[in-house]
Coordinates of N, CA, C and O in Angstrom, one line a residue:
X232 N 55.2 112.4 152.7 CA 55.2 111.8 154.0 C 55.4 110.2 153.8 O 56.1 109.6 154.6
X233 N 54.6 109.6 152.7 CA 55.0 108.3 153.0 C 53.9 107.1 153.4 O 52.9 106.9 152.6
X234 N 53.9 106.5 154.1 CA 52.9 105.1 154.9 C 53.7 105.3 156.3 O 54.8 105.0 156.6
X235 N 52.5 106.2 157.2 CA 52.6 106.2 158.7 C 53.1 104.4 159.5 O 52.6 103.3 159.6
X236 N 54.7 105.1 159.9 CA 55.3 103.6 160.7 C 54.1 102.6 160.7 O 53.9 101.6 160.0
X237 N 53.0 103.3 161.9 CA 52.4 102.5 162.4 C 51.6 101.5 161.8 O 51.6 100.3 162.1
X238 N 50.7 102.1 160.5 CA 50.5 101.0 159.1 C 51.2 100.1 158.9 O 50.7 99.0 158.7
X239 N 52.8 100.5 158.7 CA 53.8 100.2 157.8 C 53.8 98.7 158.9 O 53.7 97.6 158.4
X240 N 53.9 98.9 160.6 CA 54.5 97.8 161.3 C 53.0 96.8 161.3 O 53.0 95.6 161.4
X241 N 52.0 97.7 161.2 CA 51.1 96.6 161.0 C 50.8 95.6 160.1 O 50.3 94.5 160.3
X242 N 51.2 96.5 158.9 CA 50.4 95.7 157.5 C 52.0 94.3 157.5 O 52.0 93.3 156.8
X243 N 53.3 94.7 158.5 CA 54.3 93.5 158.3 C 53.9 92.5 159.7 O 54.5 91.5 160.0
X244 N 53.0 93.1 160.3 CA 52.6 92.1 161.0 C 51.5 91.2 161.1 O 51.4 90.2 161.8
X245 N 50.8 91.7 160.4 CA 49.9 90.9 159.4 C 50.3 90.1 158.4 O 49.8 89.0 158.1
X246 N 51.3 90.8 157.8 CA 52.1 89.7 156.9 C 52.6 88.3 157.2 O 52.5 87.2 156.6
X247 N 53.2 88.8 158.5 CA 54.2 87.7 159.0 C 53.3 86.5 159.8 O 53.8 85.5 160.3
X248 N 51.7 86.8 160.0 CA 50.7 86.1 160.6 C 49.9 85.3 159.4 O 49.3 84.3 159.7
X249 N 50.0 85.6 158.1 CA 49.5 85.3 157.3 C 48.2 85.5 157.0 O 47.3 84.9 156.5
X250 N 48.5 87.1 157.6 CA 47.0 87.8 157.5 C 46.4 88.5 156.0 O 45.3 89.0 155.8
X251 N 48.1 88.4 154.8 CA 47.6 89.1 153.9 C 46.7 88.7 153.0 O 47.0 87.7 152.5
X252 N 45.4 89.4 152.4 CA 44.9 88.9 151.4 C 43.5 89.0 152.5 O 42.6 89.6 152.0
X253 N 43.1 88.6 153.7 CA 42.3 88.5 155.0 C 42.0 90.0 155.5 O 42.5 91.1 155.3
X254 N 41.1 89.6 156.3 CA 40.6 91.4 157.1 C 41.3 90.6 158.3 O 41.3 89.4 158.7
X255 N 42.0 91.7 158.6 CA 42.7 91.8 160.4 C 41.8 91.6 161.1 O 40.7 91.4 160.6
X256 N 42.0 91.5 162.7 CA 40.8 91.7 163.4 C 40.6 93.6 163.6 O 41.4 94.4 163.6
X257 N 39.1 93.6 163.6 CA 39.0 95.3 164.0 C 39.6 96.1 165.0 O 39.9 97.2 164.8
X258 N 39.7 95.4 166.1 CA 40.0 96.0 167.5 C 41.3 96.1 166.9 O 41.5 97.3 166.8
X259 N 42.3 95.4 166.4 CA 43.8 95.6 166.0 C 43.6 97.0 165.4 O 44.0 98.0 166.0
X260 N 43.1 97.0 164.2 CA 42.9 98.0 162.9 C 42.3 99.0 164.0 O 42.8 100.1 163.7
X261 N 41.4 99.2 164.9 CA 40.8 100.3 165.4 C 41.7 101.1 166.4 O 41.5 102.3 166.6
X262 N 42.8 100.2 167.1 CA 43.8 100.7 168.1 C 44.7 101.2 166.6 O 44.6 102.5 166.5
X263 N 45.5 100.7 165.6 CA 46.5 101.4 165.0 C 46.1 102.7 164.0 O 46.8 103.7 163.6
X264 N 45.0 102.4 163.9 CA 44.1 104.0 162.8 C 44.3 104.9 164.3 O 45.2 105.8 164.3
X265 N 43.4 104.7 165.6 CA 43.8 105.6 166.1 C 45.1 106.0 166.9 O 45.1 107.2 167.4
X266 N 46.2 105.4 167.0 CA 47.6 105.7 167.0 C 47.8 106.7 165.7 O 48.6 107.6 166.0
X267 N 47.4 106.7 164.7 CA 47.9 107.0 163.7 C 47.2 108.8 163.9 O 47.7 109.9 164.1
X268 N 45.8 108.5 163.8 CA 45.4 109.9 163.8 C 45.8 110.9 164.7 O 45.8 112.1 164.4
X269 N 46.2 110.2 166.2 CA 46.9 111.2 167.4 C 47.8 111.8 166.8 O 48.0 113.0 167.1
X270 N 48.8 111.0 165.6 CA 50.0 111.7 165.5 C 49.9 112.5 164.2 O 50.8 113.2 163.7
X271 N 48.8 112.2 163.9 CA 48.2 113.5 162.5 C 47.6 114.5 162.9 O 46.8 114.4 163.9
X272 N 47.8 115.8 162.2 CA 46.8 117.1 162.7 C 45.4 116.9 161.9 O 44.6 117.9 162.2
X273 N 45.1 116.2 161.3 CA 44.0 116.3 160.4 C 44.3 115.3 158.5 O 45.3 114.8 158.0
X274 N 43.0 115.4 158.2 CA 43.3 115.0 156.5 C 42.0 114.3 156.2 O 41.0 114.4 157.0
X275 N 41.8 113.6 155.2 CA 40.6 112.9 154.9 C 40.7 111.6 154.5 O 41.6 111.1 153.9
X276 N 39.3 110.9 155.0 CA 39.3 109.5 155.1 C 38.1 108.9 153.9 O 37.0 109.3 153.7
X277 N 38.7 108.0 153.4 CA 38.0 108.0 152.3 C 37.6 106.3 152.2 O 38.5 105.5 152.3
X278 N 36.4 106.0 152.0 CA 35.8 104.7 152.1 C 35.1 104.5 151.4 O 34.0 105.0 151.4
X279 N 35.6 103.6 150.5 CA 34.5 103.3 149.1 C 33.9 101.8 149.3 O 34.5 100.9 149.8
X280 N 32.4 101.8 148.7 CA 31.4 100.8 148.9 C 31.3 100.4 150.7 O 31.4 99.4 151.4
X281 N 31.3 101.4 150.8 CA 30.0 101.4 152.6 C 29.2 100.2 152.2 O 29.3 99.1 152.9
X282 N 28.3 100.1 151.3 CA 27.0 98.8 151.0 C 27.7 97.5 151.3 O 27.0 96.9 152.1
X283 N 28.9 96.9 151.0 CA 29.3 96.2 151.0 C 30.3 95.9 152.7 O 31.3 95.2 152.8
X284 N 29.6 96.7 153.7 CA 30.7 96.3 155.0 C 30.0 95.8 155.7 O 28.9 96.4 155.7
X285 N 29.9 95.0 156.4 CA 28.9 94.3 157.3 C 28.3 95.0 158.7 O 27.2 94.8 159.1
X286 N 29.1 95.7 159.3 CA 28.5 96.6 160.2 C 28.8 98.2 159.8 O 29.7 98.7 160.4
X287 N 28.1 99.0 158.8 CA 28.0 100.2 158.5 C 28.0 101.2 159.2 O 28.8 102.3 159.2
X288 N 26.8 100.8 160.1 CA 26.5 102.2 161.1 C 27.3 102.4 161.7 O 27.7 103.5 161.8
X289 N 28.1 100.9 162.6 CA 28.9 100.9 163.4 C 30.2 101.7 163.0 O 30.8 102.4 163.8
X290 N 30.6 101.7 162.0 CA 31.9 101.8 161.4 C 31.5 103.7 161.2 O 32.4 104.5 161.6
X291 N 30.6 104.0 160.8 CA 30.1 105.6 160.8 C 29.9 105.8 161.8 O 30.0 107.0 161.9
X292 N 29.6 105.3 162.9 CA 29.7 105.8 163.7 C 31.0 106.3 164.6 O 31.2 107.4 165.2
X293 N 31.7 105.3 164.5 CA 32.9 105.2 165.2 C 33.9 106.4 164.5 O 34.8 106.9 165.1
X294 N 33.6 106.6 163.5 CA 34.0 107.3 162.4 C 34.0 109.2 163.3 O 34.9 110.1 163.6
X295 N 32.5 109.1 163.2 CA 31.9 110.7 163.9 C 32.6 110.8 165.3 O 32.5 111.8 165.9
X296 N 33.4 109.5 166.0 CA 33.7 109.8 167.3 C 35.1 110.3 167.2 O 35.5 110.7 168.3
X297 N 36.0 110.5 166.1 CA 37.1 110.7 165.7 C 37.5 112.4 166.0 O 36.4 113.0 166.1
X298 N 38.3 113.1 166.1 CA 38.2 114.4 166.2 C 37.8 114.9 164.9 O 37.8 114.2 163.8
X299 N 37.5 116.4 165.1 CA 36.7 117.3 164.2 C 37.7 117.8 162.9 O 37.2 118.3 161.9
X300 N 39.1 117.6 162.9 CA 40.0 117.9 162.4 C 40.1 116.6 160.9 O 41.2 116.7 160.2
X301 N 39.2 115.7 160.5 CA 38.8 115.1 160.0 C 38.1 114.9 159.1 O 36.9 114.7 159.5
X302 N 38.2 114.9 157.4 CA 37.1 114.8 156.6 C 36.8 113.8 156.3 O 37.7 113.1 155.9
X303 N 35.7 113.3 156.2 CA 34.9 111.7 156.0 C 34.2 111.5 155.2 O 33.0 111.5 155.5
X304 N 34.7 111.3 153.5 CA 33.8 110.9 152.6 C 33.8 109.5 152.4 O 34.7 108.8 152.6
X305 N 32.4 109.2 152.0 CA 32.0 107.7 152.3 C 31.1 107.7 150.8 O 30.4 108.6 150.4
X306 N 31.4 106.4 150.0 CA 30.5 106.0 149.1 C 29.2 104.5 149.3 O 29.5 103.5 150.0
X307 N 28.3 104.6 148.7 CA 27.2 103.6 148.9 C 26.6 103.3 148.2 O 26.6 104.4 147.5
X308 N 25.9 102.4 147.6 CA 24.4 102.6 146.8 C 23.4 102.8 147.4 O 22.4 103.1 146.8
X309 N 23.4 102.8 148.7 CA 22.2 102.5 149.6 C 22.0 104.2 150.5 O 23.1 104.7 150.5
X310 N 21.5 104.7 150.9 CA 21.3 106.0 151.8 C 21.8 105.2 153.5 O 21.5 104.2 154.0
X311 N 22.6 106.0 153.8 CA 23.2 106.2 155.3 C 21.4 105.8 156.0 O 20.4 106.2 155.4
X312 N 21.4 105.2 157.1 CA 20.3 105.0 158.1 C 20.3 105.5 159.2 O 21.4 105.9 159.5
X313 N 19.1 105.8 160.4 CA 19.3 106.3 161.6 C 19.8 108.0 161.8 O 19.3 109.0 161.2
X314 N 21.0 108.0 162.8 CA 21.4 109.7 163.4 C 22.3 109.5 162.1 O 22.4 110.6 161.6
X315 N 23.0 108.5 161.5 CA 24.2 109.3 160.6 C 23.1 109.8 159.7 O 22.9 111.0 160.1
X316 N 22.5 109.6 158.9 CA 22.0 110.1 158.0 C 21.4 111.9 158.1 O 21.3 112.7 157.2
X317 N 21.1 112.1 159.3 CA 21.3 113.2 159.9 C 22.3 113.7 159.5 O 22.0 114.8 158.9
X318 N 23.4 113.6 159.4 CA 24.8 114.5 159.9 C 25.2 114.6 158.9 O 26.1 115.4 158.6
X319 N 24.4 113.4 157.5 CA 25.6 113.6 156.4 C 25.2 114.6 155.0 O 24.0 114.9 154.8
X320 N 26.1 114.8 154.5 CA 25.4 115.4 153.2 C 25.8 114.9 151.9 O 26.9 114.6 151.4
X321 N 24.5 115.0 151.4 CA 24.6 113.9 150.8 C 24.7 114.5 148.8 O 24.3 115.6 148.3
X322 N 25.4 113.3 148.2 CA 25.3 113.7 146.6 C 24.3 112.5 146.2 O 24.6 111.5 146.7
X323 N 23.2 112.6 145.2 CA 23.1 111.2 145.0 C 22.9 111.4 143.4 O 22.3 112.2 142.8
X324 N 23.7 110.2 143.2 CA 23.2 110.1 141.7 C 22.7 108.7 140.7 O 23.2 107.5 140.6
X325 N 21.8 109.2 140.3 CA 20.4 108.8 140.4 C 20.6 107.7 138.9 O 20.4 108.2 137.7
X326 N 21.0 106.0 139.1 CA 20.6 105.4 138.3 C 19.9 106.0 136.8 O 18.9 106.7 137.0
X327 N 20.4 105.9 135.4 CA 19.7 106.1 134.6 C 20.1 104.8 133.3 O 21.0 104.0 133.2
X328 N 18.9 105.0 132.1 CA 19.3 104.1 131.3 C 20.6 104.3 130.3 O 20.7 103.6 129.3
X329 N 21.5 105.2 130.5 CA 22.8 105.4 129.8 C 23.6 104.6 130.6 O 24.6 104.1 130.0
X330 N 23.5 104.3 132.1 CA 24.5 103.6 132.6 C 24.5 101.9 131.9 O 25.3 101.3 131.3
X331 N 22.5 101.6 132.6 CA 22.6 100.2 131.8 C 23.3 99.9 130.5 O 23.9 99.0 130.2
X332 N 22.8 101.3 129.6 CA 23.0 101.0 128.1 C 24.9 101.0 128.3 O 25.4 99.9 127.9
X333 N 25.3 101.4 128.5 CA 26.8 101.3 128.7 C 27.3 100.0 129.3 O 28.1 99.3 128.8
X334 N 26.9 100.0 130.1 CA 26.9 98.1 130.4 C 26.6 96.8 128.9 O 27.2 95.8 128.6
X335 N 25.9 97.1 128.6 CA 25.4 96.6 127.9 C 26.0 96.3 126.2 O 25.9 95.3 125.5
X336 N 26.7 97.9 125.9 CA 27.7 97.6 124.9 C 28.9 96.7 125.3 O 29.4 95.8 124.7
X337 N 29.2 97.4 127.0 CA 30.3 96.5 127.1 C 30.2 95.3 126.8 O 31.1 94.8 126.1
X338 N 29.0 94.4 127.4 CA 29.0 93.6 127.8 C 28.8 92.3 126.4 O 28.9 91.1 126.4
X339 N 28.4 93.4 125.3 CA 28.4 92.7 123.7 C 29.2 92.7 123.5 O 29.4 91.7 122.7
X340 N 30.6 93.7 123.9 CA 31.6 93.5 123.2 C 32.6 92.1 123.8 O 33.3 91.3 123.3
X341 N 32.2 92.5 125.1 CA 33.1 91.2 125.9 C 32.6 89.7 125.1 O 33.4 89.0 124.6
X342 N 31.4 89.4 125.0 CA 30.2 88.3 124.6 C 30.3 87.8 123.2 O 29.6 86.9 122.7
X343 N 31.7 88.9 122.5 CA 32.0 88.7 121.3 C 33.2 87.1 121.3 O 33.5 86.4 120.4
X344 N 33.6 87.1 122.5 CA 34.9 86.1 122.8 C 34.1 84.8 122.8 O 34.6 84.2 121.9
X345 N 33.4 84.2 123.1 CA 32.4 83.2 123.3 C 31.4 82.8 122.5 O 30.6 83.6 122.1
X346 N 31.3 81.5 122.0 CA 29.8 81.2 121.3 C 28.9 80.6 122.2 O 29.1 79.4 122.5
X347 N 28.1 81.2 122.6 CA 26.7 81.0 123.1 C 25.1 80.9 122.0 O 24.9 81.8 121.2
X348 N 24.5 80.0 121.9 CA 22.9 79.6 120.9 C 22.5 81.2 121.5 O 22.8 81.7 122.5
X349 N 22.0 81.6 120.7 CA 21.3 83.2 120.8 C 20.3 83.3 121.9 O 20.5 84.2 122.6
X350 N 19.3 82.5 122.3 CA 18.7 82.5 123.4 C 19.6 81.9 124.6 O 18.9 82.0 125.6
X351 N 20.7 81.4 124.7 CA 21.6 81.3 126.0 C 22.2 82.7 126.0 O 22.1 83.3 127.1
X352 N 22.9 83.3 125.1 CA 23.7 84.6 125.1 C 23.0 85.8 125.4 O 23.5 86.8 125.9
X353 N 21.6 85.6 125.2 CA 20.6 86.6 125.7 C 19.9 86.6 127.2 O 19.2 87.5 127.6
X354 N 20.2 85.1 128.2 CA 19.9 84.8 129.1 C 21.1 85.6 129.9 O 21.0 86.6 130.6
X355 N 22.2 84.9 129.5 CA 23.2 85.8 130.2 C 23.6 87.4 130.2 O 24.1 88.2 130.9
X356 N 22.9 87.3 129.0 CA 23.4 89.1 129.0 C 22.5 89.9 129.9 O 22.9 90.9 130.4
X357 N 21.2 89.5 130.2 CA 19.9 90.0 130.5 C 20.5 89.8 132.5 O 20.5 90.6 133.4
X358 N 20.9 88.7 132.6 CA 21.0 88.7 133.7 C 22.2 89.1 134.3 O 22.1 89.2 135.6
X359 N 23.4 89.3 133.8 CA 24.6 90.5 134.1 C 24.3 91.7 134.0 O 25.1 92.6 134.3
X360 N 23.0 92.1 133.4 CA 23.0 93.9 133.1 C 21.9 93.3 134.8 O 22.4 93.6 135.9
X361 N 21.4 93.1 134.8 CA 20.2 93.0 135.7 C 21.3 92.9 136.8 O 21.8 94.0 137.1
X362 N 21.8 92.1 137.3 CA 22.4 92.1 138.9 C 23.6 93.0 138.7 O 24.5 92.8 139.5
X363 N 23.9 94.0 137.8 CA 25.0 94.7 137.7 C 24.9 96.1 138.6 O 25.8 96.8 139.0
X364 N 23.7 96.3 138.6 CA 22.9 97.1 139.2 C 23.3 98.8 139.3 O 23.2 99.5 140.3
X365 N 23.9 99.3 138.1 CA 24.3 99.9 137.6 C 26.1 100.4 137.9 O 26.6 101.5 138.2
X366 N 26.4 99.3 137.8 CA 27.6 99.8 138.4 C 28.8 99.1 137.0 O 30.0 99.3 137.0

């Protein structure tokens, strides 16, 4: 099928605004997703790092008002809040010390490019595994 027109005229008129690289306004993006869906029978919508959107609920919400002909997988670090958390089902998986430790080779091996005094190189490493937060 392609990139639905309606995308296709948006994402060139965004372009031609100097919108690319920028978030659109929502109401734009909320009128062309739903043009788009009217003319689809269905399919799945897929949204990675939910944690990182500034209005969440809102956005799940507006989400559940969509028809039923719609599958809605969403990723987070955080658990859904309020009625969505009701509705959703959930996978979670559960931070462990193999992810840090995997971070952490990475992050020796990257640390091999640079000379850092051993107590600077250990400041930095300690504090990249730490706000990495297992990701």
């Amino acid at each position: 099928m392609g990139v639905h027109p309606a995308l296709k005229a948006f994402f060139d008129k965004c372009s031609s605004e100097g919108l690319t690289g920028s978030s659109p306004p929502v109401k734009d993006l909320v009128m062309v997703l739903e043009e788009v869906f009217q003319t689809i029978s269905g399919g799945y919508i897929v949204l990675d790092a939910m944690d990182e959107c500034s209005e969440p609920i809102e956005v799940l919400a507006w989400l559940q008002s969509l028809p039923k002909q719609f599958w809605i997988f969403f990723t987070s670090r955080y658990e859904p809040e309020g009625e969505i958390a009701k509705t959703c089902f959930k996978i979670s998986l559960d931070r462990d010390a193999k992810i840090d430790e995997d971070i952490g080779i990475y992050l020796d091996k990257k640390m091999e490019n640079y000379r850092f005094k051993e107590d600077l190189r250990t400041e930095v490493m300690e504090t990249l595994k730490g706000k990495a937060q297992g990701q």
